[in-house]
XYZ file of C-alpha atoms in Angstrom:
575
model
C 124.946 106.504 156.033
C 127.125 106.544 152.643
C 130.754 107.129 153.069
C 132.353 110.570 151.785
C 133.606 108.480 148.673
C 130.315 106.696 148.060
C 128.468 110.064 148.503
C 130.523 111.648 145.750
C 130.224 108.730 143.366
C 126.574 109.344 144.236
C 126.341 112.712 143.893
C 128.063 112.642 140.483
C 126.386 109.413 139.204
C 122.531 110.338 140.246
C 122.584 114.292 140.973
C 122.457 115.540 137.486
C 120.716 118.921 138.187
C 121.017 119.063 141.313
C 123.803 121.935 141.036
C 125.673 124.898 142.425
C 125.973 128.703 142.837
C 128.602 129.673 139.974
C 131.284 131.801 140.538
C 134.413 131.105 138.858
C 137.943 130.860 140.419
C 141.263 130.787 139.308
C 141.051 127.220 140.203
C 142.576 125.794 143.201
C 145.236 123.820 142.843
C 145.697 120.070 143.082
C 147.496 117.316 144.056
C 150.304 117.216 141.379
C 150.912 120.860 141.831
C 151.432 119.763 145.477
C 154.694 119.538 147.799
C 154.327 118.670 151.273
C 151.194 117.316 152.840
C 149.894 117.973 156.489
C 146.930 117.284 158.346
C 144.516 120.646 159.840
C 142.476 119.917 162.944
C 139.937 123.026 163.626
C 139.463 122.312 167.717
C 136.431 123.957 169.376
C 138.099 125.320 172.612
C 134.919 124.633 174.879
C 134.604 121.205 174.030
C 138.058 120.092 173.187
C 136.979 118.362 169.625
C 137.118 118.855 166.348
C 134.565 121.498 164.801
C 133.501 121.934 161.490
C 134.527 125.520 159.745
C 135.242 127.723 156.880
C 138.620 127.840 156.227
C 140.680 129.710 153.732
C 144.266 128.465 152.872
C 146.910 130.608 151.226
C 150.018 128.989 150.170
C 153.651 130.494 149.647
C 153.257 131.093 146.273
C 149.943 133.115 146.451
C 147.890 130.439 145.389
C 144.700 128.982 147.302
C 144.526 125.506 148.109
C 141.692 123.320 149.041
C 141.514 120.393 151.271
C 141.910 116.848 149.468
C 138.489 115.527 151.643
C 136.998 119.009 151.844
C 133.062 119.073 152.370
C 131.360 118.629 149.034
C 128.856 122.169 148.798
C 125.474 121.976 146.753
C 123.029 124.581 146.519
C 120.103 124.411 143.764
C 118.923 127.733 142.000
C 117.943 126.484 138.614
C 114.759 128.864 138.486
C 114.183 129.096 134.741
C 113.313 127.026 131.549
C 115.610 125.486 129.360
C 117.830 126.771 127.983
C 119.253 128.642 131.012
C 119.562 132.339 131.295
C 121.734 134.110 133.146
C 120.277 134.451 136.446
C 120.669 130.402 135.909
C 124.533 130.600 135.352
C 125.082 130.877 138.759
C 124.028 127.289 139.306
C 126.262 125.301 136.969
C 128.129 123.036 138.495
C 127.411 119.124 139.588
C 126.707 119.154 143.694
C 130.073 117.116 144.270
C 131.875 118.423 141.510
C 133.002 121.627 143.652
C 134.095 122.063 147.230
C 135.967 125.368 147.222
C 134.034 128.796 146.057
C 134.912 132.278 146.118
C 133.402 134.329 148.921
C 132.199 137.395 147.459
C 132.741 139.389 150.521
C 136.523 138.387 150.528
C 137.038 137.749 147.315
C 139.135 134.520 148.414
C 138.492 130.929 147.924
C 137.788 129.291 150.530
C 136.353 125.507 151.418
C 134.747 123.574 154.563
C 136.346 121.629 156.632
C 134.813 118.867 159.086
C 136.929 119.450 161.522
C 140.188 117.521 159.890
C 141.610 118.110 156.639
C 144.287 116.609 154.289
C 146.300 119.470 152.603
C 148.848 119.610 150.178
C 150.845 123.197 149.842
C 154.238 124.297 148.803
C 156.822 124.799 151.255
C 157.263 128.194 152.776
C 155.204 130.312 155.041
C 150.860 129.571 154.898
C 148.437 131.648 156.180
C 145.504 129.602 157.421
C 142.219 131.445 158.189
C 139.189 129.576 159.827
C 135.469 130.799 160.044
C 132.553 129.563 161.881
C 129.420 132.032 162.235
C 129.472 134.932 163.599
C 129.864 134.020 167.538
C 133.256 132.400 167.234
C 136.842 134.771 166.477
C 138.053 134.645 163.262
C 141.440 132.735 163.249
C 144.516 134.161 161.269
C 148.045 132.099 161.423
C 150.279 131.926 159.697
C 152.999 128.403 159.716
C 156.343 127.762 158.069
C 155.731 124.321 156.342
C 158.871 122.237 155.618
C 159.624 118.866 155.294
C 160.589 118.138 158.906
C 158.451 120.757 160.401
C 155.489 118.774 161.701
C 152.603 117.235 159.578
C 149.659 118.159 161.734
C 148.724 121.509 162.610
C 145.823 122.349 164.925
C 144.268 125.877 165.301
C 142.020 126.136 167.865
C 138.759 128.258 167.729
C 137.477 130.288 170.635
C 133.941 132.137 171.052
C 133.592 135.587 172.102
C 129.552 135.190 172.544
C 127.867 131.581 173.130
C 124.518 132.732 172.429
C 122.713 128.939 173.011
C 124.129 129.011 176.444
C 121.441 131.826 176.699
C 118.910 129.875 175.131
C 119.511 131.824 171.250
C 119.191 129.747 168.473
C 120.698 130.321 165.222
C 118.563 130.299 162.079
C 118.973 131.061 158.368
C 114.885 130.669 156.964
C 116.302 131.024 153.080
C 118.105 128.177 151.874
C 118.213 126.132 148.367
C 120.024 122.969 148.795
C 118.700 120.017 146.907
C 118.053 116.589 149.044
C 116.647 113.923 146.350
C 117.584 111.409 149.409
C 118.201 111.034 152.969
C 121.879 110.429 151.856
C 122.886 114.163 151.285
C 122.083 115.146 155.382
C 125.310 114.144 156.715
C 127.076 116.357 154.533
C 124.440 119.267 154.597
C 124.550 119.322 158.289
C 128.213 119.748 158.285
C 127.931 122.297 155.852
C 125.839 123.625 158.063
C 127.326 123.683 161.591
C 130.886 125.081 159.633
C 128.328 128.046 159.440
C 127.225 127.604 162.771
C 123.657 127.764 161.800
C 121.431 125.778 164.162
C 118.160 125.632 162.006
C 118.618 125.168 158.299
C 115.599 125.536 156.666
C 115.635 124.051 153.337
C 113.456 125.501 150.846
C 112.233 123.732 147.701
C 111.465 126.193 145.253
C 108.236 126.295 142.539
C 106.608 128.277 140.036
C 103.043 127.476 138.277
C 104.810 124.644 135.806
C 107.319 123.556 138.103
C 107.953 122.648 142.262
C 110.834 120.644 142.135
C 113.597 123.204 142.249
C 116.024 122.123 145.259
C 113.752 118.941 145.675
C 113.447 117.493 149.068
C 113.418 114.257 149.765
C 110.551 114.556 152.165
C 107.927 117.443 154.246
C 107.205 117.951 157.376
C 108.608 115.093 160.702
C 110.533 112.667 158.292
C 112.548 115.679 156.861
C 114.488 116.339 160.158
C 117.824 115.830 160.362
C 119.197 116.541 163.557
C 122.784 116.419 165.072
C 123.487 118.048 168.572
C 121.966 121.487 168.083
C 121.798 121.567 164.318
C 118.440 120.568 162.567
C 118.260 120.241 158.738
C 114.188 120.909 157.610
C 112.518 121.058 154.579
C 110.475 123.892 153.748
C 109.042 125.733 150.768
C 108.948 128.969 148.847
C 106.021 128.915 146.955
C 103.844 130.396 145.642
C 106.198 132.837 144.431
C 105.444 135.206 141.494
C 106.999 138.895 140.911
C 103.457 139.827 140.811
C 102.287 139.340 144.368
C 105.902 138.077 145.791
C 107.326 135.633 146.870
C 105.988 133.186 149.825
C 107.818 130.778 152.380
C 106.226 128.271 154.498
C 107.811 126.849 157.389
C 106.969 123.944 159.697
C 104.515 122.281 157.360
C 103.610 118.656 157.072
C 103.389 118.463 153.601
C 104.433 119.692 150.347
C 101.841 122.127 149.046
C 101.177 123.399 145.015
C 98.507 124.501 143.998
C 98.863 125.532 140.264
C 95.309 125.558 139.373
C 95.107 128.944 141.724
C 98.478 130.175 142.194
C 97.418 133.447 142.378
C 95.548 132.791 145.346
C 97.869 132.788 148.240
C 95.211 132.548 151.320
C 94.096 128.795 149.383
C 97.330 127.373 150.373
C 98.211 129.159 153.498
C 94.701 128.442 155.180
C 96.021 124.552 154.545
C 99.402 125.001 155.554
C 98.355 127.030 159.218
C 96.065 123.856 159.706
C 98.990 121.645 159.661
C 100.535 124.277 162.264
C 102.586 125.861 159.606
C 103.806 129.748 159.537
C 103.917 131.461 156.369
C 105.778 134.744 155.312
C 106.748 136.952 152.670
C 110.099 136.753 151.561
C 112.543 139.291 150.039
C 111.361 142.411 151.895
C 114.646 144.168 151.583
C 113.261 144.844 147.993
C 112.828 148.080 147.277
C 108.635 149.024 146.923
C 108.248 148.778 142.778
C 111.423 147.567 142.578
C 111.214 143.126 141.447
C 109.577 140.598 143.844
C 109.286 143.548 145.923
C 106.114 141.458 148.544
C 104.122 144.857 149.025
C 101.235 143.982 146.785
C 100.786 140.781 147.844
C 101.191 141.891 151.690
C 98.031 144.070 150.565
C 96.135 141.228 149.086
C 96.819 138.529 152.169
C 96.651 140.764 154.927
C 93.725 140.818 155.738
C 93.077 136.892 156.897
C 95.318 136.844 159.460
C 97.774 133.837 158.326
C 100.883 135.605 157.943
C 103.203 135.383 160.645
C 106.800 136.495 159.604
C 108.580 139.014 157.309
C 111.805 138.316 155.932
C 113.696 141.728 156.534
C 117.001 141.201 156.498
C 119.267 140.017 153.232
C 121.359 140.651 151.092
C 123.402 142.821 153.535
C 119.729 144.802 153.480
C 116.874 145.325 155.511
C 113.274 145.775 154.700
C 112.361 147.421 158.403
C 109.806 150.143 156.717
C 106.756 148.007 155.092
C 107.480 145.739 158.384
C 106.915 149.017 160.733
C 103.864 149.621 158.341
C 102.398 146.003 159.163
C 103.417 146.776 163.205
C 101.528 149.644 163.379
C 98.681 147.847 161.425
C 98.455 145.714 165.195
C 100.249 142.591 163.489
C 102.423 140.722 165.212
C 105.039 139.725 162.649
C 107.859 138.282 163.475
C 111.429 139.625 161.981
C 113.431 137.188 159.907
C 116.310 136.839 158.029
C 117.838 134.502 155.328
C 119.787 134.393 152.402
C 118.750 132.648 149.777
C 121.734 130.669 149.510
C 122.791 130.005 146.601
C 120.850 132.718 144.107
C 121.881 136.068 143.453
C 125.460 134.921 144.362
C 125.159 134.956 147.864
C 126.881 132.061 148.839
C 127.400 132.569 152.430
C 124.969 130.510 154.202
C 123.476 132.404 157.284
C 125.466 135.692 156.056
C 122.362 136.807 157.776
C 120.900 135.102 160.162
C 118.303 135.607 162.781
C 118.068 133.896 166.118
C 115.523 132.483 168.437
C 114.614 131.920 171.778
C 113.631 128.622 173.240
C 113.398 127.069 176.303
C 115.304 124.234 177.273
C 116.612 121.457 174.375
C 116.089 122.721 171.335
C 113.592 121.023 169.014
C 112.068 121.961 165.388
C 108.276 122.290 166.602
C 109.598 124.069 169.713
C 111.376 126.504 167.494
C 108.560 126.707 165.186
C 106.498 128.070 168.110
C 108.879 130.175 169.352
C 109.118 132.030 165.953
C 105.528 132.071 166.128
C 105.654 134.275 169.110
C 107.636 136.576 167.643
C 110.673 135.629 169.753
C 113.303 136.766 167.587
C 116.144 139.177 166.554
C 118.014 139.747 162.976
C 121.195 140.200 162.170
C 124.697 139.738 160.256
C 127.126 139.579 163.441
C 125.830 141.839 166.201
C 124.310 140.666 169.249
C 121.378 142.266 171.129
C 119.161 141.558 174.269
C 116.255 144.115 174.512
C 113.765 144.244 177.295
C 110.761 146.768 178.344
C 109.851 146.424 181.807
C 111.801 142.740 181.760
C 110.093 141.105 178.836
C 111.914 140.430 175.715
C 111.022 140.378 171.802
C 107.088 139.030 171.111
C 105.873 139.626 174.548
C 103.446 141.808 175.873
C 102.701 144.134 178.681
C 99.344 145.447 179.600
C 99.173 148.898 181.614
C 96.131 149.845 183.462
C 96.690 153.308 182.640
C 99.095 156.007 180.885
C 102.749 155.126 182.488
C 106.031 154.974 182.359
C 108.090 151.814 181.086
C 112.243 150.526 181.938
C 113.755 149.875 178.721
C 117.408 148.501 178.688
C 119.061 147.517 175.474
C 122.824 146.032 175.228
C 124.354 144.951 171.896
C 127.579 143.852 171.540
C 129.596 142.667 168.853
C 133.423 141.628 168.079
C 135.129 144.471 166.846
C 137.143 142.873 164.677
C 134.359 142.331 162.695
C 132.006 144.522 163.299
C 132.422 148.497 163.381
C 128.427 149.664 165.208
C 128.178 152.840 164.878
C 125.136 153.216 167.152
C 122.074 152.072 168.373
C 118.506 153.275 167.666
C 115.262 152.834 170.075
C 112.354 152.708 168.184
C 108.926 153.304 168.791
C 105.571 152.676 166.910
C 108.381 152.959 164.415
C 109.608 156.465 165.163
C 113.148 156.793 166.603
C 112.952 157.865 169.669
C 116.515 157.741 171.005
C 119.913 156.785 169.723
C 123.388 155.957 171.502
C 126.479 156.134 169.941
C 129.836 154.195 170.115
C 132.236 155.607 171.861
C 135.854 154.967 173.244
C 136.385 152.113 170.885
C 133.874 149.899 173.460
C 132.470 146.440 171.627
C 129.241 147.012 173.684
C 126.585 149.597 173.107
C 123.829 149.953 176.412
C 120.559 151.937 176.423
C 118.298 152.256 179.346
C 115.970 154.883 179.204
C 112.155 155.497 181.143
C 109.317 156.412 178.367
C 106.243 157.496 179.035
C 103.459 155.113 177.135
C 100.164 157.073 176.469
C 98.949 154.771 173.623
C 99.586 151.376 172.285
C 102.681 150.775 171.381
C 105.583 148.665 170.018
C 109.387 148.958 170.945
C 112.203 147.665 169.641
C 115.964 148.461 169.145
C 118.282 148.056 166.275
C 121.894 148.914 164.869
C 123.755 149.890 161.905
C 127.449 149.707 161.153
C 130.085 148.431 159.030
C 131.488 145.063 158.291
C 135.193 146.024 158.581
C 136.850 142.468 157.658
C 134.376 142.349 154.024
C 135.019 144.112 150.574
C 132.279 147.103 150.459
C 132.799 146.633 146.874
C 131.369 143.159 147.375
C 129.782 141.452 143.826
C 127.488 141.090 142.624
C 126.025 144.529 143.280
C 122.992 143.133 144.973
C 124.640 143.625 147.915
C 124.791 146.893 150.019
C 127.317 149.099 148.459
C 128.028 152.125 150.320
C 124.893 150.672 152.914
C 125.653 150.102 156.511
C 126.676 146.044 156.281
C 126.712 145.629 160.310
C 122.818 145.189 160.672
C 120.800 144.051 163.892
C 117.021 144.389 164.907
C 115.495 143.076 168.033
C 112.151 141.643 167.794
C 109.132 143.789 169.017
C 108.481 144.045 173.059
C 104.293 144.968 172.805
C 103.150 147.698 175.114
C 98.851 147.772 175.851
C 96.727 149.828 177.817
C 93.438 148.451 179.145
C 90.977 150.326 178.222
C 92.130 152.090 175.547
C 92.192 151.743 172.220
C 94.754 149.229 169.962
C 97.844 150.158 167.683
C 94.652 149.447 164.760
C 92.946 152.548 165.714
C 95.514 155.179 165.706
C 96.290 158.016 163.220
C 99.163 155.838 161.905
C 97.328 153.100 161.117
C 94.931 155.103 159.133
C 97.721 156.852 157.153
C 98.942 152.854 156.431
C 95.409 151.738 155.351
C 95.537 154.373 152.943
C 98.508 153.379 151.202
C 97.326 149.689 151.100
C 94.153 150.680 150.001
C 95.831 152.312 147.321
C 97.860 149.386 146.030
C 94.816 147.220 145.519
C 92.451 150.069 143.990
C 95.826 149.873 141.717
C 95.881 146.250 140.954
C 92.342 146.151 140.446
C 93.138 148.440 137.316
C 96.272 146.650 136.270
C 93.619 143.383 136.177
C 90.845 145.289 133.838
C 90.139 142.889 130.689
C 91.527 146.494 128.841
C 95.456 145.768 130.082
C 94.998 141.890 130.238
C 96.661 141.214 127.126
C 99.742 143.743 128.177
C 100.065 142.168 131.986
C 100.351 139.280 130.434
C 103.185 140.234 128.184
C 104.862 141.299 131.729
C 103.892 138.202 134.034
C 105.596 136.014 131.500
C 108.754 137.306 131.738
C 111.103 136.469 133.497
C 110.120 132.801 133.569
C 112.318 131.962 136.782
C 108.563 132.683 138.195
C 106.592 133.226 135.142
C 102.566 133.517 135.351
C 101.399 131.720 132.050
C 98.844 133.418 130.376
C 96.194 131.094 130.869
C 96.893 130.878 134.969
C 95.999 134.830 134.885
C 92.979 133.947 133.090
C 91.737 131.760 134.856
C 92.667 133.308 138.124
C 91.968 137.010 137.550
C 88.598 136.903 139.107
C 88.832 135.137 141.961
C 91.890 137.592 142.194
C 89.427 140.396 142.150
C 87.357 139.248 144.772
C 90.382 138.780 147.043
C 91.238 142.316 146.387
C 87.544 143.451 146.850
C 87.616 141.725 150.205
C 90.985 143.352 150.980
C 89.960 146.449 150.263
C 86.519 146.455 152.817
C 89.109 145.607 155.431
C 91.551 148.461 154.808
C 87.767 150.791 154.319
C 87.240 149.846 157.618
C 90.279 150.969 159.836
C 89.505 154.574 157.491
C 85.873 154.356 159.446
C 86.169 156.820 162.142
């Protein structure tokens, strides 16, 4: 494994595109601006070593100053042609040419640490703030640095929830971080576990012309990295068009691109699920009509059973409603979250986050089948265990008749963080209940009895406020005046024997009408008439472009999907 001084030599000497999330600082400031020098050890209280963490370093003169061997950060979101645009400009620096950036929900810079740092600061006082996910306490201190004052300071970090002790895995299922070789995973991972996340799933990026955005050095078993409870994995997002949306495989054993028929989505996922793969949608926080918005290709894919999760959370947004919709369809999809780390200047990995339940040591296929199964929750700080009659997210229980079912719900959060207002139950996706916080509490409980008379699907989730972030955060992607203290529980499934599924109710109907209605749409928006004008809009913006000739030669096998789609939404309108 390369050395931190051979890895930047490499990183500057091979990278070359291989860049960063842009966001411009007033720099930090270096050695010769530099007085007195000390050493920072970030201690994990359970274990008694040094932890890898955000940290954030303000000097006496109001500056912000960056550790001498700071982690180098990379992130690749180089989407369009040359020359660059200015979605592009926020990926335009060399990988090891930065290690500090300015968090955008802060607005401070801030660096990662590996656990021991070399800093250089005036004398005076220095307020030293360390992050690491959202389970451990934020750290404030501030020390008096002098010359004979002592030249190693350690700050130790404490948890106030240790949700792997309960078998809760951490996972952010949206990140672009180039790995040409095997060399970068050292630092990744580091980059990684400062964030606390324990799956990183590492997405290289295509389009029809091009699949090497955040390249990976290798697919499927000889792309894990693992150290302790943090995995580094390659996956992919693609195909991804703001057509149809955009797609993410996970847990594949290959690369897959297809360009010939990138329009056709089922081609590659019916390969990818036979190498045990899951696919999803991503980017379902986007608004329906609104850009990569995945409705329309939700409609189109649907129907052939291969998608298995949604990503609903990012962005300090959800996308709960066309989720609910595919629910109460009778799909089991699992909730996700991720955040695309580093494009549209989010460059926060695992800002959200969404964890996962496995049994005993945690591996990547055993998570893989655990997300599978729909044994998940989302969020971007709060905590929640949610169980109907004793079974938790993606299980099932099967009634023999009409009765009555124990839900109990407990989320709880650290309130210096997070301000939850209150807690929703939700049914079939109706709320049916809500509790409040009250007395200033850092736990909100729920347990109610419900009667169940049809098939149905329960889950809780939480809105609030994220009281130590900007509201005003940039860019304004993010969730200005939106609740910014999100969790969702995966789905507890309620049957009857007997009786008839979630795909037969008045609900589902009333969501087979809408779909039906997007593809009776897109089968006009493909008519030879507005072929020449759809392709005026699929080519821009090129960050995932559809040539002109790719439509051609797609469109009617395009049809025919849609055509088949729409006989399956027909049917569920059969009384």
């Amino acid at each position: 494994m390369m050395g931190m001084s051979n890895f930047r030599h490499f990183s500057l000497k091979k990278i070359g595109l291989y860049i960063i999330f842009g966001f411009f600082l007033s720099g930090p400031a270096y050695a010769q601006e530099l007085i007195i020098s000390f050493n920072l050890y970030v201690i994990d209280k359970i274990t008694g070593q040094p932890t890898p963490a955000r940290l954030e370093v303000r000097g006496s003169d109001g500056k912000y100053y960056v550790a001498e061997d700071a982690v180098p950060i990379g992130g690749d979101c180089t989407m369009s042609d040359f020359p660059k645009v200015l979605i592009d400009k926020v990926a335009s620096v060399e990988f090891a040419d930065r290690v500090s950036f300015r968090n955008p929900y802060t607005k401070t810079s801030q660096f990662y640490s590996s656990g021991q740092s070399l800093l250089k600061v005036p004398a005076g006082p220095t307020v030293i703030k360390v992050y690491k996910g959202p389970e451990y306490k934020v750290i404030r201190t501030e020390v008096e640095i002098s010359e004979s004052n002592s030249k190693k300071i350690v700050v130790y970090l404490d948890r106030w929830t240790n949700m792997p002790k309960r078998g809760w895995f951490s996972g952010d299922d949206h990140l672009h971080i180039a790995r040409p070789t095997s060399d970068f995973n050292s630092v990744v991972s580091k980059m990684m576990q400062a964030e606390d996340i324990h799956v990183a799933n590492l997405l290289q990026m295509g389009k029809v012309e091009d699949f090497t955005i955040a390249q990976q050095y290798a697919h499927g078993p000889a792309s894990y990295y693992q150290e302790g409870n943090h995995i580094l994995v390659a996956g992919q997002e693609n195909p991804r068009t703001h057509f149809l949306g955009h797609t993410i495989t996970l847990g594949a054993q290959n690369a897959h691109f297809d360009a010939d028929n990138y329009l056709i989505y089922r081609l590659l996922w019916e390969k990818t699920e036979k190498e045990g793969a899951i696919n999803g949608f991503a980017h379902a926080n986007f608004p329906y009509g609104s850009f990569i918005a995945p409705h329309d290709g939700l409609a189109v894919v649907l129907p052939h059973d291969l998608l298995h999760f949604l990503e609903v959370l990012q962005f300090d947004r959800n996308g709960y409603d066309i989720w609910y919709d595919l629910l109460d369809l009778g799909y089991r999809i699992t909730p996700t979250a991720g955040t695309d780390y580093p494009c549209g200047g989010q460059l926060i990995p695992g800002h959200e986050r969404f964890y996962t339940k496995v049994e005993g040591e945690l591996t990547y296929p055993k998570w893989i089948e655990s997300v599978r199964k729909g044994r998940t929750f989302v969020t971007t700080g709060p905590m929640v265990e949610f169980y109907v009659n004793g079974l938790d997210a993606g299980q099932e229980i099967i009634l023999n008749d009409e009765s009555i079912v124990t839900i109990k719900a407990s989320v709880t959060f650290d309130p210096t963080r997070d301000d939850l207002a209150f807690v929703e139950l939700i049914q079939n996706g109706v709320v049916v209940d809500r509790i409040s916080r009250i007395k200033d509490l850092s736990t909100i409980e729920l347990a109610v009895e419900k009667p169940v008379s049809e098939a149905s699907w329960f889950a809780v989730r939480g809105y609030g406020t994220r009281v130590d972030e900007n509201p005003f955060a940039d860019p304004v992607i993010f969730g200005t005046f939106e609740p910014t203290s999100l969790v969702h529980s995966g789905p507890v499934y309620v049957s009857l024997k007997d009786k008839k599924g979630l795909r037969k109710s008045e609900r589902a109907r009333q969501v087979a009408r809408e779909f039906l209605a997007r593809l009776k749409d897109l089968e006009r928006v493909l008519s030879k008439e507005n072929l020449y004008y759809l392709g005026d809009d699929l080519e821009v913006p090129d960050i995932d472009a559809v040539p002109r000739y790719i439509l051609a030669k797609n469109r009617e096998a395009l049809i025919a999907e849609i055509n088949v789609s729409k006989d399956f939404f027909e049917e569920i309108l059969t009384p």
